Amino acid sequence: MDTAPGVSATHALSDPPGVGARLAALLQRRSVLPTLLLVPVLLFFIVWNTVPTLWLLGLSFYRFSLTSGRPPIFTGFGNFESILQDSEVWLALSRTFLFVILAVGIETVLGLLLGLLFWNSQRLPGRRVALTMLFTPMVLTPVAAGTFWRLIYDPTFGVLSAMLRGLGLPTVNFLGDARTAFGSVLAVDVWMWTPFMVLMTLAALASVPKAELEAAEIDRLSFLQRLRLVILHHGKFILMLGILLRTIDAFKTMDLIYDMTFGGPGSTTQLVAIMLYRRAFEVFSMGWSSALAVILLLISIAFTATFIFVLHARERRKQDMPA
Amino acid sequence: MSEIVLRGVGRAFGATQAVQPTDFTFPDGSVTCLLGPSGCGKTTLMRMIAGLDTPTGGRILFDGRDVTGKPARDRDVAMVFQYPVMYRTLSVAENVELALRDDRRLSAAGRRARVDEVLEVMQLQDRRAAGIDALDVGTRQRVAVARAVARDCAVILFDEPTTNVEVHAKTQLIRAFKQFRARLRQTIIYVTHDQTEAMTLADRIALMRDGAITQCDAPHALYDRPESAFGGWFLGNPGMNFLEPRPQGGVARFDGFPSPFRLPDGDPEGLQLGIRPERILVGPAGALPVPAQVLRRAITVGGQYLLLLRAGSATLRARTPPRAPFAPGDTVSIECPISHAAFFRHGQRLVAQPRMTEDVHA
């Protein structure tokens, strides 16, 4: 039988040993209610995050093809051995690291420059509109961005090719040519994620105390001195955070490339995430791809550990500073 | 060395006029304190002189050179902020030297000598290699002063440098300030809301209220002859006593004075009499002309007493020497010397001071 909550509460007041009263007492204990409120999120996290991860971990020790219909066969570290001996994996990994270093490097430098530009032009009319427009790539779905960049890059119908033709230059098959594909994909990633570094730069700049900037102005420090002694001193942690977030994210780049080149031509744009996807959902060798996923997870954890270390370094600094 | 002239300099933030259009001159090589309560516009005025804020009207001249629209870096000013602003990654000596690096007048050796000299004056020699994070706020502020002084520029601005510093460090700072003043003659503007500091440091005090400079004078002159009731009230601890007149047909009687005053124009409207607490004489009952009652007694610095007295319907504060034998409830007698009384009408000092009538027992 259903009882309205109000009814049970009144009942509980008049009859202390009742279920309602015990429930109310339990809820009043400090730890119970917050735990109760956390349960849905925890459940969600366990069902959609922890269980698949553990499953993945388990699967990585098996040989299992989704299409063969045969049950998984335990192979121990067989998958890992095969991955570490696979030159294609190493190639994809080194390609991914190159991609991450170049993308994050360029995005950081561009982001810093654009951020400083925006910051120094606070009285410029139209600054807000420009900022909003700058941030649009970042909010796009990568797949959508990939699709329209594929159209822009298209050698026959693409805007870029049309412009090259208009200038009397030979057209380039940006995504189809093995020499230009990697650079073209990289350019799109830079286009998409530079705004994020602009945002981080602006946040970093906002963390610089105004008085210190004014003192630097009074002391006639040069731009580089100001950048080194004042701005980076206060903003480096936020910038570092941005760089680390970008690194972790760039390492997982999949959807953007999936839509533009799908790893081709050849395997010139095949980053590990693409490789993983193809092995899992084209070849269906689930055990092998699970093992690769575990390795990638470990690399991501290494990045995250660095990230947390840097954050803690900031905390330690704060504690060291006299009040 | 520089003379700073303000011509109609004002600053409005939206509808609020933070600084009224002001004409003022800071003489070459003088120390001028901008003194006033919080929010009176003194810091805004200083920031406009520094070039950190732009006036919404008027012009600022440094030695006749118009610097109004110029950024701070082109003005040859140094500034000490309310919070010690340091370059955290540098040592004490490097902090002081930093602002000298681009000074072409100095050789490397000359720079080092300048840094050494300034560190010595500020008593920082033994901390020269220390990192900034190892210093307390007071020491940091001395480093900030050292950095400002080392520049040897025309103007040094101080924006309430002792506000966030504890008492001991404050006295150290003030001592250091006096020492470098003895050696260098720069034009200094010092913003403070601490009158003791202003009294001790300034050649001249510019008293500010509601965005305007109400009076500028030497400290003792400002204290003795405030041009406004505000000056009388703001300076001194506590400030002036103010008495309201009781008009009696052409004359006005003030509680605390034995005889009525003849008013210059016979008009008691908006009239106030001010007298400083330390000028009121207190004696045993009957010894002095006016009887009074002790309401409260508070002990102040040096064992002096601050008495709250009732004379007629007026309450007055009077400062007495240490161990004066007066306790709450006692009946005493007082005298307010007429030579130390100031008359104000609607807050402004009267040019023609009222005279006391002859009839002592009227």
XYZ file of C-alpha atoms in Angstrom:
685
model
C 0.000 0.000 0.000
C 1.266 3.446 -0.833
C 1.387 6.063 1.888
C 1.784 9.712 1.047
C 5.060 11.044 2.502
C 3.193 13.717 4.485
C 1.014 11.114 6.137
C 3.900 8.930 7.190
C 5.710 11.951 8.585
C 2.776 12.931 10.783
C 2.433 9.379 11.796
C 6.111 9.235 12.649
C 5.813 12.237 14.943
C 3.058 10.694 16.975
C 4.529 7.214 17.039
C 8.311 7.267 17.643
C 9.128 3.567 17.122
C 7.426 3.602 13.678
C 9.282 2.973 10.437
C 8.845 6.593 9.352
C 10.466 7.892 12.517
C 13.398 5.549 12.196
C 13.816 6.619 8.606
C 13.667 10.280 9.603
C 16.238 9.694 12.344
C 18.459 7.872 9.905
C 18.183 10.742 7.426
C 19.048 13.232 10.108
C 22.360 11.545 10.754
C 24.807 13.654 8.923
C 26.344 11.132 6.572
C 23.245 9.309 5.419
C 21.502 11.878 3.280
C 24.560 12.977 1.268
C 25.407 9.336 0.603
C 21.870 8.705 -0.496
C 22.011 11.631 -2.877
C 25.287 10.378 -4.314
C 23.971 6.909 -5.037
C 22.428 7.619 -8.476
C 25.623 9.212 -9.755
C 27.739 6.445 -8.287
C 25.473 3.828 -9.829
C 25.695 5.528 -13.191
C 29.451 5.750 -12.896
C 29.781 2.094 -11.913
C 27.466 0.794 -14.612
C 28.811 2.898 -17.455
C 32.406 3.403 -16.445
C 33.833 0.954 -13.968
C 32.160 -2.184 -15.299
C 33.157 -1.589 -18.957
C 36.699 -0.721 -17.902
C 37.017 -3.911 -15.896
C 35.404 -5.848 -18.700
C 37.882 -4.305 -21.109
C 40.720 -5.239 -18.809
C 39.449 -8.810 -18.630
C 38.873 -9.050 -22.361
C 42.433 -7.920 -23.053
C 43.670 -11.299 -21.777
C 41.484 -13.240 -24.211
C 41.457 -13.970 -27.865
C 37.967 -13.081 -28.908
C 36.554 -12.333 -32.289
C 33.079 -10.921 -32.288
C 32.204 -12.462 -35.662
C 33.605 -15.972 -35.337
C 30.993 -17.094 -32.863
C 33.623 -19.030 -30.907
C 33.937 -18.417 -27.157
C 36.842 -16.257 -25.947
C 40.126 -18.122 -25.412
C 42.399 -17.090 -22.545
C 45.829 -16.111 -23.847
C 47.384 -14.351 -20.870
C 49.610 -11.525 -22.056
C 49.467 -12.823 -25.625
C 47.633 -9.758 -26.939
C 50.072 -7.384 -25.268
C 53.041 -9.273 -26.682
C 51.550 -9.152 -30.137
C 50.883 -5.411 -29.812
C 54.371 -4.602 -28.628
C 55.806 -6.568 -31.544
C 53.488 -4.934 -34.055
C 55.435 -2.312 -35.969
C 52.196 -0.745 -37.163
C 51.232 0.003 -33.573
C 54.560 1.640 -32.908
C 54.204 3.684 -36.067
C 50.707 4.788 -35.091
C 51.917 5.624 -31.591
C 54.831 7.716 -32.791
C 52.523 9.392 -35.297
C 50.131 10.147 -32.467
C 52.896 11.616 -30.301
C 54.046 13.768 -33.215
C 50.454 14.871 -33.719
C 50.049 15.691 -30.019
C 53.317 17.591 -29.760
C 52.718 19.623 -32.918
C 49.026 20.269 -32.290
C 49.389 21.222 -28.633
C 52.560 23.193 -29.310
C 51.037 25.262 -32.099
C 47.760 25.693 -30.212
C 49.599 26.894 -27.112
C 51.714 29.457 -28.952
C 48.795 30.705 -31.049
C 46.474 30.681 -28.035
C 48.956 32.669 -25.981
C 49.448 35.235 -28.717
C 45.748 35.612 -29.475
C 44.934 35.677 -25.774
C 47.414 38.489 -25.168
C 46.024 40.303 -28.176
C 42.482 40.098 -26.854
C 43.564 41.008 -23.371
C 45.418 44.100 -24.542
C 42.493 45.285 -26.623
C 39.917 45.520 -23.896
C 38.579 48.806 -25.136
C 38.396 47.734 -28.756
C 34.862 47.877 -30.144
C 33.604 44.508 -31.341
C 35.910 42.593 -29.032
C 33.090 40.491 -27.642
C 31.766 39.579 -31.060
C 35.266 38.617 -32.169
C 35.735 36.474 -29.059
C 32.404 34.721 -29.551
C 33.246 34.016 -33.173
C 36.655 32.739 -32.208
C 35.129 30.243 -29.818
C 32.649 28.724 -32.287
C 34.985 25.967 -33.592
C 35.431 24.691 -30.065
C 31.728 24.151 -29.491
C 31.165 22.298 -32.766
C 30.848 18.531 -32.786
C 34.167 17.179 -34.108
C 32.342 14.960 -36.585
C 30.503 17.956 -38.016
C 33.707 19.954 -38.176
C 35.415 17.009 -39.868
C 32.659 16.776 -42.436
C 32.719 20.388 -43.468
C 36.499 20.523 -43.510
C 36.431 17.520 -45.796
C 34.230 19.619 -48.071
C 36.508 22.654 -47.753
C 39.539 20.500 -48.592
C 37.796 18.729 -51.477
C 39.974 19.027 -54.595
C 37.039 19.372 -56.982
C 34.270 21.215 -55.115
C 36.160 22.607 -52.121
C 36.385 26.287 -51.260
C 40.131 26.061 -50.729
C 40.719 24.538 -54.123
C 38.494 27.142 -55.723
C 40.571 29.856 -54.063
C 43.822 28.269 -55.240
C 42.418 28.058 -58.753
C 41.328 31.653 -58.538
C 44.884 32.645 -57.655
C 46.157 30.649 -60.586
C 47.796 28.062 -58.377
C 47.602 24.309 -58.879
C 44.958 22.604 -56.764
C 46.011 20.299 -53.988
C 44.275 17.148 -52.878
C 44.841 18.072 -49.264
C 43.393 14.994 -47.642
C 44.042 12.568 -50.473
C 47.738 13.274 -50.919
C 50.033 11.381 -48.533
C 52.340 14.419 -48.340
C 49.673 16.896 -47.225
C 47.142 14.752 -45.373
C 48.851 14.807 -41.963
C 49.418 18.555 -42.096
C 45.852 19.220 -43.248
C 44.385 17.163 -40.440
C 46.708 18.863 -37.969
C 45.588 22.263 -39.250
C 41.959 21.404 -38.553
C 42.799 20.311 -35.021
C 44.668 23.603 -34.499
C 41.714 25.526 -35.933
C 39.363 23.689 -33.615
C 41.305 23.826 -30.361
C 43.319 27.041 -30.453
C 40.286 28.864 -28.988
C 40.530 26.605 -25.971
C 44.081 27.781 -25.375
C 42.941 31.378 -25.916
C 40.375 30.772 -23.200
C 42.995 29.318 -20.878
C 45.337 32.220 -21.619
C 42.608 34.722 -20.788
C 41.886 32.834 -17.559
C 45.584 32.839 -16.734
C 45.789 36.560 -17.414
C 42.758 37.185 -15.248
C 44.591 35.527 -12.363
C 47.368 38.127 -12.446
C 46.855 40.749 -9.707
C 46.156 44.153 -11.212
C 48.565 45.919 -8.863
C 51.473 43.816 -10.101
C 50.740 44.734 -13.684
C 50.496 48.367 -12.670
C 53.793 48.109 -10.801
C 55.381 46.581 -13.889
C 54.040 49.515 -15.904
C 55.424 52.014 -13.370
C 58.759 50.171 -13.241
C 58.875 50.335 -17.037
C 59.413 46.619 -17.536
C 59.680 45.459 -21.119
C 56.999 43.194 -22.558
C 59.159 40.115 -22.142
C 60.058 41.001 -18.552
C 56.414 41.527 -17.805
C 55.520 38.214 -19.402
C 58.232 36.334 -17.532
C 58.158 37.997 -14.120
C 54.512 38.859 -13.703
C 52.164 37.136 -16.136
C 53.725 33.682 -16.331
C 54.527 33.687 -12.647
C 50.852 33.953 -11.814
C 49.346 32.342 -14.879
C 51.617 29.398 -15.514
C 49.522 26.938 -13.545
C 46.362 27.663 -15.464
C 48.294 27.539 -18.730
C 49.868 24.263 -17.686
C 46.445 22.919 -16.906
C 45.245 23.906 -20.357
C 48.245 22.298 -22.023
C 47.757 19.075 -20.086
C 44.048 18.913 -20.809
C 44.780 19.500 -24.475
C 47.487 16.827 -24.458
C 45.212 14.197 -22.970
C 42.474 15.152 -25.371
C 44.658 15.309 -28.479
C 45.997 11.874 -27.637
C 42.495 10.510 -28.060
C 41.743 12.306 -31.352
C 39.483 10.052 -33.342
C 36.249 11.531 -34.583
C 37.774 14.538 -36.343
C 40.096 12.346 -38.420
C 37.553 9.550 -38.771
C 35.414 11.838 -40.830
C 38.141 13.462 -42.883
C 40.561 10.705 -43.882
C 39.661 7.661 -41.812
C 43.387 7.255 -41.203
C 44.377 7.402 -44.866
C 45.734 7.859 -47.370
C 47.649 4.695 -46.645
C 48.068 5.079 -42.942
C 49.533 8.607 -42.973
C 46.897 9.985 -40.624
C 46.266 6.805 -38.695
C 46.566 7.754 -35.041
C 46.252 5.037 -32.391
C 42.653 5.885 -31.634
C 41.739 5.398 -35.298
C 43.702 2.186 -35.393
C 41.919 0.953 -32.326
C 38.556 1.758 -33.814
C 39.339 -0.031 -37.070
C 40.662 -3.147 -35.379
C 37.691 -3.309 -33.068
C 34.869 -2.499 -35.420
C 36.217 -3.554 -38.813
C 38.231 -6.630 -37.952
C 36.312 -7.310 -34.729
C 39.359 -8.660 -32.899
C 38.035 -7.574 -29.547
C 40.737 -9.071 -27.347
C 43.553 -7.421 -29.239
C 41.869 -4.010 -29.334
C 40.992 -4.286 -25.669
C 44.662 -4.822 -24.901
C 45.578 -1.772 -27.000
C 42.877 0.214 -25.213
C 44.391 -0.806 -21.875
C 47.794 0.409 -23.008
C 46.306 3.719 -24.153
C 44.496 3.983 -20.845
C 47.807 3.568 -19.031
C 49.370 6.328 -21.146
C 46.400 8.591 -20.381
C 46.771 7.804 -16.704
C 50.419 8.841 -16.970
C 49.322 12.165 -18.438
C 46.706 12.602 -15.743
C 49.243 11.787 -13.051
C 51.487 14.519 -14.407
C 48.528 16.847 -14.417
C 47.632 16.063 -10.803
C 51.265 16.406 -9.809
C 51.363 19.895 -11.278
C 48.144 20.836 -9.498
C 49.564 19.613 -6.224
C 52.742 21.507 -6.862
C 50.543 24.586 -6.842
C 48.950 23.584 -3.541
C 52.368 23.009 -2.006
C 53.456 26.431 -3.122
C 50.410 27.969 -1.492
C 51.190 26.256 1.783
C 54.801 27.414 1.647
C 53.840 31.019 1.253
C 53.622 32.959 4.501
C 50.204 34.429 5.114
C 62.922 66.558 -9.331
C 59.705 67.853 -10.674
C 56.916 70.254 -9.967
C 53.520 68.726 -10.485
C 50.662 70.995 -11.460
C 47.051 69.930 -11.714
C 44.788 72.111 -13.832
C 41.146 71.290 -13.329
C 41.923 67.594 -13.001
C 38.803 65.558 -12.247
C 37.653 61.990 -12.530
C 34.098 60.766 -12.900
C 33.019 57.148 -12.787
C 29.678 57.231 -14.558
C 27.517 59.669 -12.627
C 29.822 59.681 -9.599
C 32.413 62.426 -9.478
C 35.243 60.679 -7.587
C 37.550 63.668 -7.894
C 36.146 67.162 -8.384
C 37.963 69.343 -10.914
C 41.037 70.301 -8.911
C 43.681 72.989 -9.335
C 46.724 72.208 -7.269
C 50.507 72.397 -7.246
C 52.914 69.932 -5.689
C 56.138 71.947 -5.306
C 59.411 70.495 -6.523
C 61.096 68.390 -3.850
C 58.289 68.574 -1.311
C 56.452 65.870 0.575
C 52.726 66.333 0.256
C 50.366 64.037 2.088
C 46.926 63.529 0.657
C 44.938 62.934 3.806
C 41.282 62.102 4.075
C 38.788 59.427 5.006
C 38.202 56.353 2.862
C 36.508 57.088 -0.434
C 37.443 60.772 -0.514
C 39.208 60.368 -3.867
C 42.789 60.620 -2.674
C 43.913 57.352 -4.220
C 42.124 58.155 -7.484
C 43.894 61.512 -7.602
C 47.248 59.805 -7.053
C 46.569 57.155 -9.664
C 45.878 59.882 -12.208
C 49.208 61.484 -11.363
C 50.890 58.085 -11.723
C 49.293 57.505 -15.101
C 47.358 54.437 -13.979
C 44.070 56.241 -14.413
C 43.021 58.878 -16.919
C 41.299 62.076 -15.805
C 37.908 62.776 -17.310
C 38.826 66.438 -17.364
C 41.766 68.787 -16.895
C 45.490 68.508 -17.466
C 48.448 67.234 -15.462
C 51.794 68.983 -15.908
C 55.201 67.692 -14.798
C 57.594 70.666 -14.871
C 55.359 72.331 -17.418
C 55.280 69.207 -19.617
C 51.761 67.959 -20.284
C 51.624 64.277 -19.337
C 47.836 63.923 -19.187
C 47.410 61.226 -21.817
C 50.776 59.575 -21.300
C 51.119 56.074 -19.885
C 52.889 55.576 -16.561
C 56.079 54.317 -18.182
C 56.607 57.665 -19.902
C 56.180 59.764 -16.786
C 59.286 58.966 -14.748
C 57.370 58.138 -11.601
C 57.917 55.450 -9.003
C 55.165 54.107 -6.803
C 54.755 52.101 -3.633
C 51.449 50.284 -3.455
C 49.171 49.475 -0.566
C 50.170 45.817 -0.779
C 53.859 45.193 -1.312
C 54.138 44.392 -4.993
C 57.136 42.194 -5.647
C 58.536 40.168 -8.483
C 58.319 36.884 -6.670
C 60.875 34.943 -8.638
C 63.627 37.469 -7.977
C 65.716 38.112 -4.877
C 65.572 41.328 -2.864
C 68.561 42.872 -4.637
C 67.277 41.801 -8.050
C 63.920 43.350 -7.271
C 65.572 46.651 -6.478
C 67.847 46.460 -9.487
C 65.128 45.494 -11.942
C 63.794 48.992 -12.497
C 67.360 50.253 -13.023
C 68.281 47.830 -15.789
C 67.262 50.075 -18.627
C 68.695 53.211 -17.083
C 71.358 54.332 -19.537
C 72.714 56.954 -17.136
C 74.140 54.208 -14.957
C 77.030 51.840 -15.569
C 76.855 48.293 -14.222
C 79.043 49.332 -11.302
C 76.949 52.434 -10.738
C 73.859 50.277 -10.647
C 75.359 47.969 -8.066
C 76.457 50.929 -5.970
C 72.952 52.405 -6.142
C 71.377 49.117 -5.098
C 73.830 48.778 -2.201
C 73.169 52.312 -1.054
C 69.415 51.944 -1.118
C 69.488 48.563 0.595
C 71.624 50.093 3.318
C 69.264 52.997 3.885
C 66.357 50.577 4.072
C 68.353 48.276 6.366
C 68.017 45.390 3.993
C 71.706 44.545 3.350
C 71.520 41.257 5.213
C 68.431 40.201 3.244
C 69.747 41.115 -0.190
C 69.951 37.535 -1.471
C 66.723 36.452 0.193
C 63.782 35.301 -1.881
C 60.637 37.369 -1.604
C 58.538 34.492 -0.270
C 60.797 34.310 2.778
C 60.010 37.881 3.838
C 57.169 39.166 5.966
C 54.827 41.845 4.662
C 56.629 44.701 6.406
C 60.012 43.729 4.975
C 58.490 43.284 1.553
C 57.098 46.773 1.764
C 60.583 48.068 2.604
C 61.855 46.298 -0.515
C 59.081 48.015 -2.463
C 60.169 51.384 -1.067
C 63.788 50.544 -1.896
C 62.809 49.741 -5.464
C 60.919 53.009 -5.801
C 63.736 55.066 -4.281
C 66.491 53.383 -6.313
C 64.983 54.632 -9.562
C 65.919 58.190 -8.605
C 63.024 59.489 -10.619
C 61.317 62.819 -10.433
C 58.279 61.756 -8.478
C 57.622 59.016 -5.938
C 54.071 58.129 -5.065
C 53.052 56.269 -1.944
C 49.600 54.736 -1.814
C 48.883 54.033 1.859
C 52.067 51.975 2.179
C 51.656 51.238 5.873
C 48.008 50.220 5.938
C 48.632 46.495 5.667
C 51.778 46.399 7.746
C 51.953 45.600 11.449
C 52.935 48.285 13.938
C 56.617 47.472 14.356
C 57.220 47.260 10.627
C 55.274 50.487 10.262
C 57.655 52.426 12.504
C 60.599 50.853 10.664
C 59.111 51.951 7.370
C 58.541 55.472 8.575
C 62.080 55.679 9.936
C 63.441 54.448 6.615
C 61.267 56.969 4.808
C 62.720 59.810 6.870
C 66.246 58.553 6.260
C 66.008 58.489 2.527
C 64.250 61.850 2.625
C 67.333 63.264 4.323
C 69.470 62.107 1.382
C 67.291 62.613 -1.642
C 65.070 65.483 -2.681
C 62.332 64.044 -4.782
C 58.792 65.255 -5.144
C 56.759 62.914 -3.015
C 53.036 62.426 -2.822
C 51.934 60.258 0.032
C 48.357 59.065 0.318
C 47.183 58.102 3.764
C 44.184 58.122 6.026
C 46.445 58.038 9.075
C 46.799 61.577 10.380
C 49.731 60.758 12.673
C 51.648 59.517 9.678
C 50.711 62.580 7.673
C 51.680 64.877 10.548
C 55.107 63.269 10.940
C 56.068 62.857 7.299
C 54.596 65.728 5.381
C 55.891 69.164 4.522
C 52.333 69.942 3.611
C 49.089 68.122 4.125
C 46.340 68.355 1.559
C 43.130 67.506 3.326
C 40.616 65.835 1.060
C 36.905 65.347 1.374
C 34.285 64.221 -1.131
C 36.722 64.355 -4.029
C 38.046 67.835 -3.344
C 41.079 69.250 -1.567
C 39.538 71.343 1.202
C 42.749 72.786 2.632
C 46.471 72.489 2.134
C 48.894 73.693 4.746
C 51.858 72.754 6.889
C 50.835 70.051 9.399
C 50.819 72.261 12.490
C 49.035 75.101 10.684
C 46.409 72.713 9.416
C 45.966 71.348 12.882
C 45.824 74.716 14.597
C 43.785 76.582 12.021
C 41.534 74.213 10.109
C 39.665 76.081 7.401
C 36.660 73.844 7.804
C 34.792 72.109 10.577
C 35.641 68.888 8.741
C 39.363 69.580 9.205
C 38.832 70.250 12.879
C 36.863 67.069 13.282
C 39.101 64.825 11.147
C 42.438 65.922 12.579
C 43.261 65.208 16.176
C 42.395 62.206 18.267
C 39.696 62.859 19.190
C 38.912 65.802 16.931
C 37.550 69.183 17.904
C 34.628 69.696 20.226
C 31.834 71.502 18.471
C 29.413 73.729 20.360
C 26.092 75.062 19.116
C 25.117 78.661 20.009
C 22.109 79.666 22.056
C 21.099 83.033 20.515
C 20.156 85.827 22.891
C 19.257 88.866 20.770
C 22.422 89.885 18.916
C 24.712 87.868 21.103
C 25.179 84.106 21.311
C 25.981 82.054 24.336
C 28.061 78.901 24.113
C 28.110 76.389 26.963
C 31.604 76.237 28.375
C 32.200 79.970 28.017
C 31.327 82.349 30.826
C 30.172 85.250 28.607
C 28.151 85.470 25.418
C 29.732 86.342 22.081
C 28.878 89.321 19.928
C 28.267 87.988 16.433
C 29.812 89.881 13.488
C 26.514 90.076 11.609
C 24.227 89.183 14.457
C 23.247 85.968 12.708
C 23.624 82.720 14.670
C 22.352 80.594 11.742
C 24.645 77.598 11.052
C 27.220 78.852 13.541
C 29.541 76.431 15.377
C 32.376 76.937 17.803
C 35.212 74.420 17.728
C 37.853 73.828 20.362
C 40.462 71.064 20.602
C 40.265 68.738 23.624
C 43.857 69.426 24.686
C 43.184 73.176 24.774
C 40.465 72.941 27.422
C 41.801 73.547 30.905
C 40.333 71.457 33.726
C 40.668 72.320 37.400
C 39.035 71.590 40.738
C 35.545 72.993 41.320
C 35.585 76.780 41.524
C 39.144 77.220 40.294
C 38.182 78.052 36.710
C 35.274 80.152 35.362
C 32.841 77.463 34.165
C 31.510 74.590 36.296
C 31.303 71.158 34.700
C 30.631 67.552 35.580
C 32.831 64.546 34.687
C 30.703 61.963 32.878
C 33.323 59.456 31.819
C 37.055 59.009 31.965
C 39.276 57.122 29.556
C 42.986 56.593 29.784
C 45.035 57.322 26.652
C 48.642 57.107 25.523
C 51.143 58.134 28.208
C 48.615 57.886 31.023
C 46.786 61.018 29.967
C 43.114 61.109 30.675
C 40.426 61.893 28.221
C 37.441 63.268 30.126
C 33.915 63.478 28.860
C 32.450 66.555 30.527
C 29.049 68.158 30.743
C 28.985 71.939 30.852
C 25.474 73.372 30.732
C 23.742 71.317 28.065
C 26.912 70.627 26.072
C 29.202 67.611 26.286
C 32.892 68.264 25.779
C 35.980 66.110 25.559
C 39.045 67.391 27.378
C 42.502 65.962 27.650
C 44.200 66.243 31.044
C 47.745 65.523 32.220
C 48.586 62.064 33.602
C 47.170 61.257 37.020
C 44.838 64.263 37.067
C 42.615 63.729 40.132
C 39.250 63.716 38.361
C 36.863 60.802 38.387
C 33.422 60.245 36.867
C 30.765 62.058 38.912
C 33.145 64.755 40.135
C 32.245 68.382 39.778
C 35.111 70.315 38.228
C 35.628 73.653 36.561
C 36.868 74.362 33.077
C 38.156 77.152 30.918
C 38.069 77.222 27.162
C 40.703 79.769 26.056
C 39.117 82.014 23.471
C 42.408 82.228 21.566
C 42.097 78.537 20.722
C 38.451 78.623 19.736
C 37.540 78.548 16.056
C 34.210 79.661 14.610
C 32.614 77.972 11.647
C 29.528 78.860 9.679
C 27.997 76.035 7.670
C 31.251 74.154 8.120
C 33.502 76.950 6.850
C 35.791 78.975 9.091
C 34.550 82.507 9.716
C 36.902 85.180 8.524
C 35.754 87.654 11.166
C 35.893 85.816 14.465
C 33.179 86.723 16.988
C 34.312 88.605 20.056
C 33.440 87.755 23.614
C 31.441 90.480 25.341
C 32.943 92.276 28.302
C 30.215 91.468 30.822
C 31.697 88.387 32.368
C 28.649 87.637 34.464
C 25.899 88.352 31.933
